[in-house]
PDB file of C-alpha atoms in Angstrom:
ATOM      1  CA  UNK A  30      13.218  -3.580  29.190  1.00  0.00           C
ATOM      2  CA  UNK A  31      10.120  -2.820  31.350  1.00  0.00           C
ATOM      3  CA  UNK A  32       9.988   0.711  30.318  1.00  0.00           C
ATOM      4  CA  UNK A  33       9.752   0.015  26.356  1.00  0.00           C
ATOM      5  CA  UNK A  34       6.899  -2.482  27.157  1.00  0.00           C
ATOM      6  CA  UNK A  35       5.285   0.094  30.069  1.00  0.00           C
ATOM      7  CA  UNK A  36       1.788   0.628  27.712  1.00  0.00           C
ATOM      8  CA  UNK A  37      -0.544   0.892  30.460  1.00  0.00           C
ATOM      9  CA  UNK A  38      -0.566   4.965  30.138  1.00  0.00           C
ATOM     10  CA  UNK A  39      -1.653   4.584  26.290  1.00  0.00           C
ATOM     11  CA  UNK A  40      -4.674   3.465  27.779  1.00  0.00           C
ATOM     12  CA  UNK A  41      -5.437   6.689  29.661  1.00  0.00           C
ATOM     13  CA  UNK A  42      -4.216   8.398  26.563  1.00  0.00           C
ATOM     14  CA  UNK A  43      -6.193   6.551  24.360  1.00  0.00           C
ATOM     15  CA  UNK A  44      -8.467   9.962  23.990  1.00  0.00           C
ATOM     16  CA  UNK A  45      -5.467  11.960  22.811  1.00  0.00           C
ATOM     17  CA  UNK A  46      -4.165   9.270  20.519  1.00  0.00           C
ATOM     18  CA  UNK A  47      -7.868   9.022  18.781  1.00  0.00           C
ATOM     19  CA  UNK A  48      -7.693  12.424  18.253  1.00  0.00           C
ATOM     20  CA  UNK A  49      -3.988  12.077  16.568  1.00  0.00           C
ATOM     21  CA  UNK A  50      -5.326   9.285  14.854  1.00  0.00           C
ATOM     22  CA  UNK A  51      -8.149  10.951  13.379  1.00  0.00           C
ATOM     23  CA  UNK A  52      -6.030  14.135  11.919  1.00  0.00           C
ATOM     24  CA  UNK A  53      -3.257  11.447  10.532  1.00  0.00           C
ATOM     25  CA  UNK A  54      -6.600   9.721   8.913  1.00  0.00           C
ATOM     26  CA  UNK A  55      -7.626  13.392   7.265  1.00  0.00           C
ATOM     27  CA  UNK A  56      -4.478  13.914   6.150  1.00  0.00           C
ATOM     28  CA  UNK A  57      -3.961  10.606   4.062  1.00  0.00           C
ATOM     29  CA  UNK A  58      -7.706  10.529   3.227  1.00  0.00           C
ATOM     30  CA  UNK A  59      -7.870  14.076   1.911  1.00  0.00           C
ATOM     31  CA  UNK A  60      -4.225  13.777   0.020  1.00  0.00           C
ATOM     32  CA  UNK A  61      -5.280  10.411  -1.681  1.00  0.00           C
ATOM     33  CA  UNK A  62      -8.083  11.894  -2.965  1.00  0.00           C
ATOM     34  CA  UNK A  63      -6.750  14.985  -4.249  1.00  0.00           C
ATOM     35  CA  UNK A  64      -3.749  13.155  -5.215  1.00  0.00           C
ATOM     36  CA  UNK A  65      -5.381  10.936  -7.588  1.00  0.00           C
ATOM     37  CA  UNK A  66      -7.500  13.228  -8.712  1.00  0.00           C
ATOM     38  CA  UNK A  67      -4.608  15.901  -9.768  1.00  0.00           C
ATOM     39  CA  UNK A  68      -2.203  13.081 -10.469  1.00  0.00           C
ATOM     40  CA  UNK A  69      -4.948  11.876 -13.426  1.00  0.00           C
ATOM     41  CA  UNK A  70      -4.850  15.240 -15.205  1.00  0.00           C
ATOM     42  CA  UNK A  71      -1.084  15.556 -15.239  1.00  0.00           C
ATOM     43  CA  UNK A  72      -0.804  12.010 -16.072  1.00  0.00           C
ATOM     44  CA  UNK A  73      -2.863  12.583 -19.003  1.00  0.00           C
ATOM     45  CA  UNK A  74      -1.406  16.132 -19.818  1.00  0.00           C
ATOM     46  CA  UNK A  75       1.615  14.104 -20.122  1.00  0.00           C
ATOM     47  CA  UNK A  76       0.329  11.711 -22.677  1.00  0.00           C
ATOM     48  CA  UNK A  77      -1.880  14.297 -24.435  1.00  0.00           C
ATOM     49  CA  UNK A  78      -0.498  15.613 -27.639  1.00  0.00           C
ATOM     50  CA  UNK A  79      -0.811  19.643 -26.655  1.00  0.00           C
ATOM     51  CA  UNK A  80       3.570  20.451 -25.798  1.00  0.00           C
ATOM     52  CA  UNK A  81       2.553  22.959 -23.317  1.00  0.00           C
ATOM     53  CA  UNK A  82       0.672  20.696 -21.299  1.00  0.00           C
ATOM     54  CA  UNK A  83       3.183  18.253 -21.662  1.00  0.00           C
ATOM     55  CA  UNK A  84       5.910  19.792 -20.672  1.00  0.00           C
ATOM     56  CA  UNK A  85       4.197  21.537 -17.624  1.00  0.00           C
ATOM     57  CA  UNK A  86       2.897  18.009 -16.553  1.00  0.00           C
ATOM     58  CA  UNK A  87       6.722  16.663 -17.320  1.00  0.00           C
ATOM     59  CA  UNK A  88       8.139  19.535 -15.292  1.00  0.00           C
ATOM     60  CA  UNK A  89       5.652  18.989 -12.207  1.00  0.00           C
ATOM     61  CA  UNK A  90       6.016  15.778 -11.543  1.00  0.00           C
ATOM     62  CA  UNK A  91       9.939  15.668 -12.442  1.00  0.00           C
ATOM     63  CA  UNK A  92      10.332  18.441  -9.281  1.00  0.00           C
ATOM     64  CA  UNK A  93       8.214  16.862  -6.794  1.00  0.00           C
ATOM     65  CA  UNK A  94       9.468  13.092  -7.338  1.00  0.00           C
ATOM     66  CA  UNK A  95      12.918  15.093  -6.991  1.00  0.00           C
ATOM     67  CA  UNK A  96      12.680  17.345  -3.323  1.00  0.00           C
ATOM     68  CA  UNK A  97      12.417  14.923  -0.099  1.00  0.00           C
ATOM     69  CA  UNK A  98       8.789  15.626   1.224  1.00  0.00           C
ATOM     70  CA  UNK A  99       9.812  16.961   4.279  1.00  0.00           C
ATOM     71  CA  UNK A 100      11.419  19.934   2.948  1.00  0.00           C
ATOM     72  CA  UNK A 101       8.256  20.117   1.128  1.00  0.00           C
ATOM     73  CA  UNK A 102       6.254  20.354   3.806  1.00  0.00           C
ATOM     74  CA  UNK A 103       8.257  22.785   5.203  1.00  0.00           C
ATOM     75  CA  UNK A 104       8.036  25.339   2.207  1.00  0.00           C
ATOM     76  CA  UNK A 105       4.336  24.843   2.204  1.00  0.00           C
ATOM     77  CA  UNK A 106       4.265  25.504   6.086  1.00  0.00           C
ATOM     78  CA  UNK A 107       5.922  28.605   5.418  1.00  0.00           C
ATOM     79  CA  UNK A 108       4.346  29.624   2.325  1.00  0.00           C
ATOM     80  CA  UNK A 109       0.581  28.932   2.540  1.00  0.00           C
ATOM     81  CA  UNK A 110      -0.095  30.948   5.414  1.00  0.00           C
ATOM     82  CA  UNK A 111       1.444  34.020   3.752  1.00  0.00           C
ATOM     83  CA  UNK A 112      -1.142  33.146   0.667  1.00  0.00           C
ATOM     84  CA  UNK A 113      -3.693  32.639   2.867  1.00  0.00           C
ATOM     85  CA  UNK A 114      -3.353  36.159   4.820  1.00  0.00           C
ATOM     86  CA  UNK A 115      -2.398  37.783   1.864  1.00  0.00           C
ATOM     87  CA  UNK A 116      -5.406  36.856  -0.441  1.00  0.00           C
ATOM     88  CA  UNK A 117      -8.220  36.195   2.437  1.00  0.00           C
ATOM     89  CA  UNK A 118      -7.279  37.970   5.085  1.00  0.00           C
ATOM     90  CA  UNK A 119      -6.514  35.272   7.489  1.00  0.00           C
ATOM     91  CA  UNK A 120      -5.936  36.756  10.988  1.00  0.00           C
ATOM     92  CA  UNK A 121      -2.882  35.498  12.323  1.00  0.00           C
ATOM     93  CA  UNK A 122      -3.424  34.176  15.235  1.00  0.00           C
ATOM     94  CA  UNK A 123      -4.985  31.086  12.939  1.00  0.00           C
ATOM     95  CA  UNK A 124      -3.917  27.726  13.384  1.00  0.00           C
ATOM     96  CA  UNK A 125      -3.412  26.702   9.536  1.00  0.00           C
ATOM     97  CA  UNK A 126      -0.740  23.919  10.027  1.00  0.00           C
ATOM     98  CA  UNK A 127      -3.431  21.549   9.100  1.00  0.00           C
ATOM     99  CA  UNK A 128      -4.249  23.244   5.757  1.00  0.00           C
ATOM    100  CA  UNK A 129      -0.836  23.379   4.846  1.00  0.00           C
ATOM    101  CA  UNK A 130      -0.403  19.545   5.625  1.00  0.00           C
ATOM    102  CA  UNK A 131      -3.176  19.080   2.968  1.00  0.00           C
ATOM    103  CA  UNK A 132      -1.527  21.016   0.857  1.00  0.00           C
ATOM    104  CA  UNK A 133       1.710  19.628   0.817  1.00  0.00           C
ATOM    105  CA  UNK A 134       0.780  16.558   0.848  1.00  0.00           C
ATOM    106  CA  UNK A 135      -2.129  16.583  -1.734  1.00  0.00           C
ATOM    107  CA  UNK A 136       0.278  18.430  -3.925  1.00  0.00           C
ATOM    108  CA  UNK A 137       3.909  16.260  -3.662  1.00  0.00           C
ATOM    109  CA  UNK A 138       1.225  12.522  -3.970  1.00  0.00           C
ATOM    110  CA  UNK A 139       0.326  13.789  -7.169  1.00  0.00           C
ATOM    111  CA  UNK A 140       3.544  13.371  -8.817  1.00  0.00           C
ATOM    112  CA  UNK A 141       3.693   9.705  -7.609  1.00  0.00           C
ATOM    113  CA  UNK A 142      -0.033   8.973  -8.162  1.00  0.00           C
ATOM    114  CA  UNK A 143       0.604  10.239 -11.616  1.00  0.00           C
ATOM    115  CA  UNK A 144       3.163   7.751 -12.464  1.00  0.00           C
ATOM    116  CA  UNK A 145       1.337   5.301 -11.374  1.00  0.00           C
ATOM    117  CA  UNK A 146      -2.021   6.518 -13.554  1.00  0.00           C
ATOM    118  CA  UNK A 147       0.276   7.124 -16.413  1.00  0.00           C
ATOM    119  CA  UNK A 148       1.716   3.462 -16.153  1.00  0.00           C
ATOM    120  CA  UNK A 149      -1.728   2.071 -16.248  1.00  0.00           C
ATOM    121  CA  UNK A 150      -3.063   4.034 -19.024  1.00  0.00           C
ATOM    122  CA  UNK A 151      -0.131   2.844 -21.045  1.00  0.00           C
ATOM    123  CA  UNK A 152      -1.548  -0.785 -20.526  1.00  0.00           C
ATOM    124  CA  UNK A 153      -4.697  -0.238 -21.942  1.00  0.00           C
ATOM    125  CA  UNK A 154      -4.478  -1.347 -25.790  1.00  0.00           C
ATOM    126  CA  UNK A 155      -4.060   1.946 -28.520  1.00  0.00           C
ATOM    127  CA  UNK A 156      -7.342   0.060 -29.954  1.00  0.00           C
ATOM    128  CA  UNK A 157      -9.370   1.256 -26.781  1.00  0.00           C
ATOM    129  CA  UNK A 158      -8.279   4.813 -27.954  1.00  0.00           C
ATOM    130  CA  UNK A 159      -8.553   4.365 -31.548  1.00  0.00           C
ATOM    131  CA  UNK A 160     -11.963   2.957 -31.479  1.00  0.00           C
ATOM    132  CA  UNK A 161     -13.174   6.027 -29.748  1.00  0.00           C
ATOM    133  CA  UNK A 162     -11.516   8.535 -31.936  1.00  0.00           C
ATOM    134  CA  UNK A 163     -13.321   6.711 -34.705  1.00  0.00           C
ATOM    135  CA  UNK A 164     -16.656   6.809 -33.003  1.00  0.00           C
ATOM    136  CA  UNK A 165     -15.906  10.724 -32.971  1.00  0.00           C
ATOM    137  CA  UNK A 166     -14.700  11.114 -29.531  1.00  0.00           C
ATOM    138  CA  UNK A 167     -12.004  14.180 -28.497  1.00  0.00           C
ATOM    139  CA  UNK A 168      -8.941  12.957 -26.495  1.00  0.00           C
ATOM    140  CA  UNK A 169     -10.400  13.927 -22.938  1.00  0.00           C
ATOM    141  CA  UNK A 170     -14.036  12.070 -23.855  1.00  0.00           C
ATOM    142  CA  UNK A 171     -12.005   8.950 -24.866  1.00  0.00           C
ATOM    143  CA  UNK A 172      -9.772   8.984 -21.771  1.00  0.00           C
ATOM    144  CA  UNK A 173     -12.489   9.892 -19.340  1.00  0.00           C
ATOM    145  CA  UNK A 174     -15.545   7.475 -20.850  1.00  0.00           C
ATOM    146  CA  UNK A 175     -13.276   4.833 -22.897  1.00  0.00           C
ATOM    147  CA  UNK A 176      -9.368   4.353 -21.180  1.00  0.00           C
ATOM    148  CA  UNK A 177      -9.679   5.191 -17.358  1.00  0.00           C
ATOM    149  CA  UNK A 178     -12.286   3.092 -16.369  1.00  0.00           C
ATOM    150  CA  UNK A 179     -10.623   0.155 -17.669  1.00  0.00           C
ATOM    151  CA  UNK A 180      -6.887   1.405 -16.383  1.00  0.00           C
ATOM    152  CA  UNK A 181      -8.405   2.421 -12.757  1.00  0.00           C
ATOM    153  CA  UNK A 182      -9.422  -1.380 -12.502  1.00  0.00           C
ATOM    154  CA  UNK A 183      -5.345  -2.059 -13.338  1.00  0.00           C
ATOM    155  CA  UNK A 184      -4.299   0.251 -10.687  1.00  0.00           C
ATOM    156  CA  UNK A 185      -6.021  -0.269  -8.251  1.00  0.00           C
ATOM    157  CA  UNK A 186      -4.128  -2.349  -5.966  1.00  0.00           C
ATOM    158  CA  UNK A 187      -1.121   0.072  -6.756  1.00  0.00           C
ATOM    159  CA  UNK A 188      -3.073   3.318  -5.815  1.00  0.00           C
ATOM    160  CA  UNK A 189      -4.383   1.843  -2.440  1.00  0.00           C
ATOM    161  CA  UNK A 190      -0.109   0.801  -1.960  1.00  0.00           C
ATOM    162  CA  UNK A 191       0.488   3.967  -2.199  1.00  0.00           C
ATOM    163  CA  UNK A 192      -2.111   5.057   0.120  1.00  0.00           C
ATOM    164  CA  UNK A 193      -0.331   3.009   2.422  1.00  0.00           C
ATOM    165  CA  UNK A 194       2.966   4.692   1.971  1.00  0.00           C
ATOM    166  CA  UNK A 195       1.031   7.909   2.579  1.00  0.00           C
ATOM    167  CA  UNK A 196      -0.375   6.623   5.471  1.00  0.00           C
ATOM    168  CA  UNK A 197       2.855   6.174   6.963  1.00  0.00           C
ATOM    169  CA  UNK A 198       4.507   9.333   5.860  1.00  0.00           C
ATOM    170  CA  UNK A 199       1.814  11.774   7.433  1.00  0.00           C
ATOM    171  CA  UNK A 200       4.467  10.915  10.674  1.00  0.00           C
ATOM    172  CA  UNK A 201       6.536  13.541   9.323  1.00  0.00           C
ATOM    173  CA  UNK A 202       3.755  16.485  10.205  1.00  0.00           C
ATOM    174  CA  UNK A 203       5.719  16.509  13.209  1.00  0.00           C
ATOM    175  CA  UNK A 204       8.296  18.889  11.621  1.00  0.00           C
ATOM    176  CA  UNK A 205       5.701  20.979  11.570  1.00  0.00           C
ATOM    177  CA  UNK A 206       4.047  20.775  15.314  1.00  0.00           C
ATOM    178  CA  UNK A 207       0.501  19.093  14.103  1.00  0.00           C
ATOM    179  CA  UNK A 208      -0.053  16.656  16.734  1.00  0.00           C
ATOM    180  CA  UNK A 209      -0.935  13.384  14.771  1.00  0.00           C
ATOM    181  CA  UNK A 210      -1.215   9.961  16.380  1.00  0.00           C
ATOM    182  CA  UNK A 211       2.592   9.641  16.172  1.00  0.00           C
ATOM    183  CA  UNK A 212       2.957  12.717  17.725  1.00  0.00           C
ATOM    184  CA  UNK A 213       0.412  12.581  20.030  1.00  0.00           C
ATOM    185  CA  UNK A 214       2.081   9.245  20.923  1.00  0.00           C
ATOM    186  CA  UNK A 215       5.101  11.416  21.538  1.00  0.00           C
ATOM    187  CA  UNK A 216       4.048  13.836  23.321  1.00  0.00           C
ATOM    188  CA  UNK A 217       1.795  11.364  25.584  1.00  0.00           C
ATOM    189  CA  UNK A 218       5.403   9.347  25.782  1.00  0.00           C
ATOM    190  CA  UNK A 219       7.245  12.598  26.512  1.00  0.00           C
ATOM    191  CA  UNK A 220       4.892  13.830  29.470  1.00  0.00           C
ATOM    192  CA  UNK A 221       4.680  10.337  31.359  1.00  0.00           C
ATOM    193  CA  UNK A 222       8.118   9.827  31.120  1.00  0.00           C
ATOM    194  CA  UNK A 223       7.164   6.461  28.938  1.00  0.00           C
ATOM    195  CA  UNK A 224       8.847   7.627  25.797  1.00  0.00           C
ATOM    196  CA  UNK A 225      10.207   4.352  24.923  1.00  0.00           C
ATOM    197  CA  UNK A 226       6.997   2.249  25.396  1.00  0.00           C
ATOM    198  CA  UNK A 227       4.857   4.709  22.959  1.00  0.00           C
ATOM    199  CA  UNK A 228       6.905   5.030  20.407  1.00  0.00           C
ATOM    200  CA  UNK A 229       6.903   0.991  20.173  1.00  0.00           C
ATOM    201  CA  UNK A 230       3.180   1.141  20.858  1.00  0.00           C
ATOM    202  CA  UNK A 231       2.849   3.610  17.946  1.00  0.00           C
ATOM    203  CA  UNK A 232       5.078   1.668  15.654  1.00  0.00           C
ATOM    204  CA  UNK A 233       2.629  -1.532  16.530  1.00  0.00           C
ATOM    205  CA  UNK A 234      -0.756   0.167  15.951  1.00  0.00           C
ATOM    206  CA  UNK A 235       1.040   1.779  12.161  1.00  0.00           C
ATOM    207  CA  UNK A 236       2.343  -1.893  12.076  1.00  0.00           C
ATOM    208  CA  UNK A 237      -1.166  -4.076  12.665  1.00  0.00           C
ATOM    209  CA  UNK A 238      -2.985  -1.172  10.188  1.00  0.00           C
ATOM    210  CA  UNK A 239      -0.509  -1.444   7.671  1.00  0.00           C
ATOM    211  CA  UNK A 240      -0.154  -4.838   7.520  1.00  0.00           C
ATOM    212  CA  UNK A 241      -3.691  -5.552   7.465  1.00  0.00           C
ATOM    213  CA  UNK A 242      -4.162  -3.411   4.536  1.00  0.00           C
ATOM    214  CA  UNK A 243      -1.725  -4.599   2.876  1.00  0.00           C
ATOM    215  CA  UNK A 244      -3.596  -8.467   3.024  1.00  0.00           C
ATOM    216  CA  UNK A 245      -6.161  -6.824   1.563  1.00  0.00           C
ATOM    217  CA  UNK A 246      -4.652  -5.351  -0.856  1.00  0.00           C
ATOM    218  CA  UNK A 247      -3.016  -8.801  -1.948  1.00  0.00           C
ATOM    219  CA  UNK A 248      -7.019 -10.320  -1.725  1.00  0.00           C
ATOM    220  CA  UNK A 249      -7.884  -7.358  -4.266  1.00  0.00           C
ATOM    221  CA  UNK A 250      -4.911  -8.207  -6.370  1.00  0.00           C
ATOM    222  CA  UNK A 251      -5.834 -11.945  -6.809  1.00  0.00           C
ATOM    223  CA  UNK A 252      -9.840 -11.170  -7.583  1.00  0.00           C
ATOM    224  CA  UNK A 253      -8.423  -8.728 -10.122  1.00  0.00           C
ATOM    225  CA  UNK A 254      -5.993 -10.996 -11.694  1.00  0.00           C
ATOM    226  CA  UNK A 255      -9.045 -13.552 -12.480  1.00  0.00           C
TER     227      UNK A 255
END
């Protein structure tokens, strides 16, 4: 029992776990943002009345919400360095696990970002869309000035969820040997022979951060609901 509750080496880790920390805190930042960003044009592709868009946006998000994300992650590990090399010139002795982290990641959140944008689209009245159709707006000036604005404020509390979820899943960069804080954690646990006690340190630092988002999320979700 004293060696899962033996933390003292985390504190002369704690430069190596910042660091971990700080590339698990690129990964979700970077990947929400692209996420939403991509997830609102295929969300909107899917609702738009062009067939090719539709089905491309249907098809996307059909085949990531399908494939677990670490097998993902692995197909971008292998693949993105060979586009990379091939169309820049990358030399190889480049360390490009990180950009294909971002790429994975960015890429697979978009099909669950895009349900979720989809989903609050759908509850903003027809009227919204109507009224600016009749004030001579196209479909991508009504959704951009007229319906998102007022779905975003639905969603919310639902994006930044997800961003949670995210937040935990960047553990799984580990398949791919980028040394997050879970996997500095491991590696820290690994060297000092204190595996036990960082991996229940780690799981109480995701624990406190998640949690504590998650209250604020709830605080959001009440202010909203006003």
């Amino acid at each position: 029992m004293g060696e899962i509750f033996a933390w003292g080496g985390a504190v002369d880790a704690m430069p190596l776990l910042v660091k971990g920390m700080i590339t698990t805190l690129q990964v979700t930042g970077l990947a929400v943002v692209v996420g939403i960003v991509w997830g609102t044009l295929l969300a909107m592709m899917r609702l738009s009345g062009v067939t090719a868009l539709k089905w491309f946006a249907d098809l996307y998000v059909n085949v990531f919400r399908s494939i677990p994300l670490l097998m993902v992650l692995l197909w971008f590990f292998l693949i993105v360095p060979q586009v990379l090399r091939t169309l820049l010139d990358v030399p190889p002795t480049w360390d490009i696990r990180m950009v294909s982290a971002l790429v994975a990641f960015s890429l697979f959140e978009a099909a669950y970002y895009s349900e979720i944008i989809r989903a609050g689209i759908q509850s903003v009245s027809r009227g919204q869309l109507s009224a600016a159709f009749a004030l001579g707006m196209s479909y991508w000036q009504a959704m951009g000035l007229v319906v998102l604005p007022q779905a975003f404020r639905n969603m919310v509390p639902l994006l930044l969820t997800q961003g949670i979820i995210l937040f935990q899943d960047t553990s799984l960069v580990y398949a791919i040997a980028l040394s997050d804080f879970f996997g500095m954690a491991y590696q820290v646990g690994q060297r000092d022979g204190t595996l036990p006690a960082m991996i229940v340190f780690a799981g109480a630092v995701y624990f406190v951060i998640c949690f504590s988002v998650s209250m604020l999320v709830k605080r959001l979700q009440k202010r909203l609901a006003k």
